[in-house]
Amino acid sequence: MNDIEPICDILERITTLYRNEVRLVGVEHGLHPVHLEVIYYLSRCNKYSDTPAAVTEFLGITKGTTSQSISLLETKGYLTKEKDPVDRRVSHLVLTPHGEAMAKKAIPPASFKQGLERLGGGNAQLKTQLETLLRDIQRSTQSASFGLCKTCKFHTPVSDAHFYCALTKETLVTDFGTLICREHSEV
């Protein structure tokens, strides 16, 4: 057995446990894991990435699954749909306070937060290694990166409070740079 197989086994087991923990939280609220994934994604994405199409692409699910999930989450009061003020054909998905609370509760599962905290100082190195693995997989599968604004080639800090996005030609608040962006492009 080579060095890669045990690591793949560990990653597979971690992802299975992660999905099971998320599923258990969802069951309490009549939600499936995909519903919680939609909520969690929306809690972390920016205003360019909060559309049904972006949800579909980020989660790698069908348009039908996205549509059904959005309808259910809207009915249960987790999100609302708002028309874009410029392009009325576009709908933005906005979490309600109920949806924000669910995002914080469900993902990542408490057991994973605790486990990562117990690793202590090793988180920085682990984070870097996992980011490298993720980027390599995204490149080989030609998947969109959906990275954080602050790690994008279009991101230019202009002050402690603002940055400029060369793609959208907008000056945005620094906190916006910590959100997931559909238009992310690696440096």
PDB file of C-alpha atoms in Angstrom:
ATOM      1  CA  MET A   1       0.000   0.000   0.000  1.00  0.00           C
ATOM      2  CA  ASN A   2       1.426   3.382  -0.924  1.00  0.00           C
ATOM      3  CA  ASP A   3       1.365   6.597   1.189  1.00  0.00           C
ATOM      4  CA  ILE A   4      -1.665   8.025  -0.620  1.00  0.00           C
ATOM      5  CA  GLU A   5      -4.201   5.288   0.122  1.00  0.00           C
ATOM      6  CA  PRO A   6      -4.208   5.690   3.922  1.00  0.00           C
ATOM      7  CA  ILE A   7      -4.643   9.455   3.546  1.00  0.00           C
ATOM      8  CA  CYS A   8      -7.533   8.933   1.118  1.00  0.00           C
ATOM      9  CA  ASP A   9      -9.080   6.472   3.575  1.00  0.00           C
ATOM     10  CA  ILE A  10      -8.802   9.034   6.372  1.00  0.00           C
ATOM     11  CA  LEU A  11     -10.268  11.833   4.233  1.00  0.00           C
ATOM     12  CA  GLU A  12     -13.126   9.573   3.144  1.00  0.00           C
ATOM     13  CA  ARG A  13     -13.896   8.635   6.736  1.00  0.00           C
ATOM     14  CA  ILE A  14     -13.739  12.265   7.885  1.00  0.00           C
ATOM     15  CA  THR A  15     -16.128  13.378   5.121  1.00  0.00           C
ATOM     16  CA  THR A  16     -18.533  10.540   5.950  1.00  0.00           C
ATOM     17  CA  LEU A  17     -18.569  11.484   9.634  1.00  0.00           C
ATOM     18  CA  TYR A  18     -18.958  15.153   8.711  1.00  0.00           C
ATOM     19  CA  ARG A  19     -21.983  14.420   6.481  1.00  0.00           C
ATOM     20  CA  ASN A  20     -23.534  12.223   9.195  1.00  0.00           C
ATOM     21  CA  GLU A  21     -23.168  14.947  11.824  1.00  0.00           C
ATOM     22  CA  VAL A  22     -24.740  17.512   9.468  1.00  0.00           C
ATOM     23  CA  ARG A  23     -27.533  15.086   8.623  1.00  0.00           C
ATOM     24  CA  LEU A  24     -28.356  14.612  12.312  1.00  0.00           C
ATOM     25  CA  VAL A  25     -28.683  18.373  12.860  1.00  0.00           C
ATOM     26  CA  GLY A  26     -30.922  18.619   9.804  1.00  0.00           C
ATOM     27  CA  VAL A  27     -33.204  15.806  10.935  1.00  0.00           C
ATOM     28  CA  GLU A  28     -34.054  17.811  14.072  1.00  0.00           C
ATOM     29  CA  HIS A  29     -35.400  20.572  11.823  1.00  0.00           C
ATOM     30  CA  GLY A  30     -36.859  18.592   8.936  1.00  0.00           C
ATOM     31  CA  LEU A  31     -33.940  19.467   6.663  1.00  0.00           C
ATOM     32  CA  HIS A  32     -31.717  17.326   4.472  1.00  0.00           C
ATOM     33  CA  PRO A  33     -27.936  17.862   4.311  1.00  0.00           C
ATOM     34  CA  VAL A  34     -28.280  19.683   0.976  1.00  0.00           C
ATOM     35  CA  HIS A  35     -30.575  22.232   2.634  1.00  0.00           C
ATOM     36  CA  LEU A  36     -27.997  22.876   5.345  1.00  0.00           C
ATOM     37  CA  GLU A  37     -25.262  23.139   2.709  1.00  0.00           C
ATOM     38  CA  VAL A  38     -27.308  25.811   0.889  1.00  0.00           C
ATOM     39  CA  ILE A  39     -27.802  27.722   4.155  1.00  0.00           C
ATOM     40  CA  TYR A  40     -24.134  27.461   5.100  1.00  0.00           C
ATOM     41  CA  TYR A  41     -22.952  28.547   1.644  1.00  0.00           C
ATOM     42  CA  LEU A  42     -25.278  31.564   1.688  1.00  0.00           C
ATOM     43  CA  SER A  43     -23.959  32.537   5.126  1.00  0.00           C
ATOM     44  CA  ARG A  44     -20.449  32.738   3.691  1.00  0.00           C
ATOM     45  CA  CYS A  45     -20.829  34.117   0.160  1.00  0.00           C
ATOM     46  CA  ASN A  46     -20.818  37.658  -1.179  1.00  0.00           C
ATOM     47  CA  LYS A  47     -23.473  39.573  -3.111  1.00  0.00           C
ATOM     48  CA  TYR A  48     -22.156  38.311  -6.467  1.00  0.00           C
ATOM     49  CA  SER A  49     -22.478  34.698  -5.368  1.00  0.00           C
ATOM     50  CA  ASP A  50     -25.864  34.509  -3.638  1.00  0.00           C
ATOM     51  CA  THR A  51     -27.895  33.474  -6.683  1.00  0.00           C
ATOM     52  CA  PRO A  52     -29.524  30.113  -7.417  1.00  0.00           C
ATOM     53  CA  ALA A  53     -27.033  29.556 -10.258  1.00  0.00           C
ATOM     54  CA  ALA A  54     -24.075  30.111  -7.923  1.00  0.00           C
ATOM     55  CA  VAL A  55     -25.562  27.728  -5.332  1.00  0.00           C
ATOM     56  CA  THR A  56     -25.979  25.097  -8.058  1.00  0.00           C
ATOM     57  CA  GLU A  57     -22.392  25.500  -9.229  1.00  0.00           C
ATOM     58  CA  PHE A  58     -20.825  25.652  -5.764  1.00  0.00           C
ATOM     59  CA  LEU A  59     -22.616  22.578  -4.444  1.00  0.00           C
ATOM     60  CA  GLY A  60     -22.413  20.649  -7.719  1.00  0.00           C
ATOM     61  CA  ILE A  61     -26.124  19.829  -7.670  1.00  0.00           C
ATOM     62  CA  THR A  62     -28.839  20.005 -10.321  1.00  0.00           C
ATOM     63  CA  LYS A  63     -30.924  23.097 -10.988  1.00  0.00           C
ATOM     64  CA  GLY A  64     -33.976  21.102  -9.909  1.00  0.00           C
ATOM     65  CA  THR A  65     -32.452  20.193  -6.554  1.00  0.00           C
ATOM     66  CA  THR A  66     -31.426  23.813  -6.050  1.00  0.00           C
ATOM     67  CA  SER A  67     -34.907  25.077  -6.923  1.00  0.00           C
ATOM     68  CA  GLN A  68     -36.635  22.587  -4.617  1.00  0.00           C
ATOM     69  CA  SER A  69     -34.205  23.341  -1.796  1.00  0.00           C
ATOM     70  CA  ILE A  70     -34.673  27.096  -2.144  1.00  0.00           C
ATOM     71  CA  SER A  71     -38.461  26.728  -2.154  1.00  0.00           C
ATOM     72  CA  LEU A  72     -38.412  24.581   0.980  1.00  0.00           C
ATOM     73  CA  LEU A  73     -35.995  26.895   2.786  1.00  0.00           C
ATOM     74  CA  GLU A  74     -38.100  29.903   1.832  1.00  0.00           C
ATOM     75  CA  THR A  75     -41.286  28.193   3.060  1.00  0.00           C
ATOM     76  CA  LYS A  76     -39.607  27.291   6.373  1.00  0.00           C
ATOM     77  CA  GLY A  77     -38.405  30.875   6.844  1.00  0.00           C
ATOM     78  CA  TYR A  78     -34.667  30.311   6.413  1.00  0.00           C
ATOM     79  CA  LEU A  79     -34.232  32.582   3.391  1.00  0.00           C
ATOM     80  CA  THR A  80     -35.944  35.087   1.134  1.00  0.00           C
ATOM     81  CA  LYS A  81     -35.552  35.801  -2.568  1.00  0.00           C
ATOM     82  CA  GLU A  82     -34.906  39.387  -3.585  1.00  0.00           C
ATOM     83  CA  LYS A  83     -34.794  40.710  -7.131  1.00  0.00           C
ATOM     84  CA  ASP A  84     -31.579  42.405  -8.184  1.00  0.00           C
ATOM     85  CA  PRO A  85     -32.186  46.173  -8.360  1.00  0.00           C
ATOM     86  CA  VAL A  86     -30.301  46.466 -11.678  1.00  0.00           C
ATOM     87  CA  ASP A  87     -31.151  43.181 -13.437  1.00  0.00           C
ATOM     88  CA  ARG A  88     -34.682  42.133 -12.449  1.00  0.00           C
ATOM     89  CA  ARG A  89     -34.100  38.676 -13.988  1.00  0.00           C
ATOM     90  CA  VAL A  90     -31.634  37.856 -11.217  1.00  0.00           C
ATOM     91  CA  SER A  91     -32.746  36.766  -7.745  1.00  0.00           C
ATOM     92  CA  HIS A  92     -30.510  37.042  -4.712  1.00  0.00           C
ATOM     93  CA  LEU A  93     -30.965  34.588  -1.854  1.00  0.00           C
ATOM     94  CA  VAL A  94     -30.818  36.285   1.527  1.00  0.00           C
ATOM     95  CA  LEU A  95     -30.744  34.380   4.797  1.00  0.00           C
ATOM     96  CA  THR A  96     -33.214  35.427   7.449  1.00  0.00           C
ATOM     97  CA  PRO A  97     -32.049  35.668  11.073  1.00  0.00           C
ATOM     98  CA  HIS A  98     -33.490  32.144  11.450  1.00  0.00           C
ATOM     99  CA  GLY A  99     -31.286  30.997   8.531  1.00  0.00           C
ATOM    100  CA  GLU A 100     -28.195  32.718   9.948  1.00  0.00           C
ATOM    101  CA  ALA A 101     -28.744  30.974  13.290  1.00  0.00           C
ATOM    102  CA  MET A 102     -29.096  27.600  11.555  1.00  0.00           C
ATOM    103  CA  ALA A 103     -25.870  28.160   9.615  1.00  0.00           C
ATOM    104  CA  LYS A 104     -23.979  28.768  12.845  1.00  0.00           C
ATOM    105  CA  LYS A 105     -25.562  25.752  14.524  1.00  0.00           C
ATOM    106  CA  ALA A 106     -25.238  23.146  11.775  1.00  0.00           C
ATOM    107  CA  ILE A 107     -21.971  23.558   9.918  1.00  0.00           C
ATOM    108  CA  PRO A 108     -19.281  22.804  10.815  1.00  0.00           C
ATOM    109  CA  PRO A 109     -20.536  20.249  13.307  1.00  0.00           C
ATOM    110  CA  ALA A 110     -19.543  20.813  16.936  1.00  0.00           C
ATOM    111  CA  SER A 111     -17.517  17.594  17.003  1.00  0.00           C
ATOM    112  CA  PHE A 112     -15.354  18.894  14.141  1.00  0.00           C
ATOM    113  CA  LYS A 113     -14.831  22.285  15.766  1.00  0.00           C
ATOM    114  CA  GLN A 114     -13.726  20.542  18.960  1.00  0.00           C
ATOM    115  CA  GLY A 115     -11.448  18.157  17.111  1.00  0.00           C
ATOM    116  CA  LEU A 116      -9.737  20.946  15.202  1.00  0.00           C
ATOM    117  CA  GLU A 117      -9.325  22.994  18.387  1.00  0.00           C
ATOM    118  CA  ARG A 118      -7.623  19.997  20.025  1.00  0.00           C
ATOM    119  CA  LEU A 119      -5.038  19.963  17.228  1.00  0.00           C
ATOM    120  CA  GLY A 120      -3.718  23.216  18.665  1.00  0.00           C
ATOM    121  CA  GLY A 121      -0.921  24.953  16.782  1.00  0.00           C
ATOM    122  CA  GLY A 122      -1.026  22.479  13.891  1.00  0.00           C
ATOM    123  CA  ASN A 123      -4.040  24.146  12.280  1.00  0.00           C
ATOM    124  CA  ALA A 124      -2.039  26.623  10.183  1.00  0.00           C
ATOM    125  CA  GLN A 125       0.047  23.920   8.519  1.00  0.00           C
ATOM    126  CA  LEU A 126      -2.968  21.638   8.071  1.00  0.00           C
ATOM    127  CA  LYS A 127      -4.962  24.525   6.557  1.00  0.00           C
ATOM    128  CA  THR A 128      -2.189  25.281   4.070  1.00  0.00           C
ATOM    129  CA  GLN A 129      -1.851  21.635   3.074  1.00  0.00           C
ATOM    130  CA  LEU A 130      -5.604  21.177   2.641  1.00  0.00           C
ATOM    131  CA  GLU A 131      -5.869  24.411   0.612  1.00  0.00           C
ATOM    132  CA  THR A 132      -3.113  23.139  -1.680  1.00  0.00           C
ATOM    133  CA  LEU A 133      -4.908  19.804  -2.063  1.00  0.00           C
ATOM    134  CA  LEU A 134      -8.189  21.597  -2.794  1.00  0.00           C
ATOM    135  CA  ARG A 135      -6.601  23.871  -5.436  1.00  0.00           C
ATOM    136  CA  ASP A 136      -4.933  20.895  -7.128  1.00  0.00           C
ATOM    137  CA  ILE A 137      -8.217  18.965  -7.255  1.00  0.00           C
ATOM    138  CA  GLN A 138     -10.083  22.031  -8.545  1.00  0.00           C
ATOM    139  CA  ARG A 139      -7.527  22.510 -11.296  1.00  0.00           C
ATOM    140  CA  SER A 140      -7.558  18.856 -12.346  1.00  0.00           C
ATOM    141  CA  THR A 141     -11.377  18.754 -12.410  1.00  0.00           C
ATOM    142  CA  GLN A 142     -11.652  22.250 -13.915  1.00  0.00           C
ATOM    143  CA  SER A 143     -13.896  23.338 -11.050  1.00  0.00           C
ATOM    144  CA  ALA A 144     -14.435  26.979 -10.145  1.00  0.00           C
ATOM    145  CA  SER A 145     -12.387  27.985  -7.118  1.00  0.00           C
ATOM    146  CA  PHE A 146     -15.082  29.907  -5.216  1.00  0.00           C
ATOM    147  CA  GLY A 147     -12.326  31.363  -3.063  1.00  0.00           C
ATOM    148  CA  LEU A 148     -12.335  34.254  -0.641  1.00  0.00           C
ATOM    149  CA  CYS A 149     -12.208  37.756  -2.155  1.00  0.00           C
ATOM    150  CA  LYS A 150      -9.059  38.619  -0.240  1.00  0.00           C
ATOM    151  CA  THR A 151      -7.187  35.764  -1.976  1.00  0.00           C
ATOM    152  CA  CYS A 152      -8.255  36.799  -5.488  1.00  0.00           C
ATOM    153  CA  LYS A 153      -6.083  38.417  -8.160  1.00  0.00           C
ATOM    154  CA  PHE A 154      -8.706  41.185  -8.530  1.00  0.00           C
ATOM    155  CA  HIS A 155      -8.495  42.173  -4.832  1.00  0.00           C
ATOM    156  CA  THR A 156      -6.458  45.297  -4.063  1.00  0.00           C
ATOM    157  CA  PRO A 157      -6.410  46.730  -0.527  1.00  0.00           C
ATOM    158  CA  VAL A 158      -6.836  50.505  -0.510  1.00  0.00           C
ATOM    159  CA  SER A 159      -7.050  51.085   3.257  1.00  0.00           C
ATOM    160  CA  ASP A 160      -7.649  49.196   6.481  1.00  0.00           C
ATOM    161  CA  ALA A 161     -11.377  49.547   5.884  1.00  0.00           C
ATOM    162  CA  HIS A 162     -11.704  49.062   2.106  1.00  0.00           C
ATOM    163  CA  PHE A 163     -10.425  47.171  -0.918  1.00  0.00           C
ATOM    164  CA  TYR A 164     -10.904  47.607  -4.644  1.00  0.00           C
ATOM    165  CA  CYS A 165     -12.201  44.782  -6.859  1.00  0.00           C
ATOM    166  CA  ALA A 166     -10.692  45.174 -10.333  1.00  0.00           C
ATOM    167  CA  LEU A 167     -13.281  42.783 -11.789  1.00  0.00           C
ATOM    168  CA  THR A 168     -16.412  44.600 -10.605  1.00  0.00           C
ATOM    169  CA  LYS A 169     -14.709  48.009 -10.480  1.00  0.00           C
ATOM    170  CA  GLU A 170     -16.075  48.570  -6.984  1.00  0.00           C
ATOM    171  CA  THR A 171     -14.571  49.690  -3.724  1.00  0.00           C
ATOM    172  CA  LEU A 172     -15.859  47.368  -1.003  1.00  0.00           C
ATOM    173  CA  VAL A 173     -15.508  47.144   2.770  1.00  0.00           C
ATOM    174  CA  THR A 174     -12.699  44.930   4.040  1.00  0.00           C
ATOM    175  CA  ASP A 175     -15.092  42.461   5.722  1.00  0.00           C
ATOM    176  CA  PHE A 176     -16.532  41.715   2.268  1.00  0.00           C
ATOM    177  CA  GLY A 177     -13.102  40.268   1.401  1.00  0.00           C
ATOM    178  CA  THR A 178     -13.605  37.379   3.810  1.00  0.00           C
ATOM    179  CA  LEU A 179     -16.610  36.049   1.862  1.00  0.00           C
ATOM    180  CA  ILE A 180     -16.773  33.381  -0.847  1.00  0.00           C
ATOM    181  CA  CYS A 181     -16.893  34.775  -4.380  1.00  0.00           C
ATOM    182  CA  ARG A 182     -18.086  32.949  -7.476  1.00  0.00           C
ATOM    183  CA  GLU A 183     -15.824  35.142  -9.620  1.00  0.00           C
ATOM    184  CA  HIS A 184     -12.682  34.287  -7.622  1.00  0.00           C
ATOM    185  CA  SER A 185      -9.533  33.906  -9.648  1.00  0.00           C
ATOM    186  CA  GLU A 186      -6.274  32.662  -8.173  1.00  0.00           C
ATOM    187  CA  VAL A 187      -3.347  35.027  -7.922  1.00  0.00           C
TER     188      VAL A 187
END
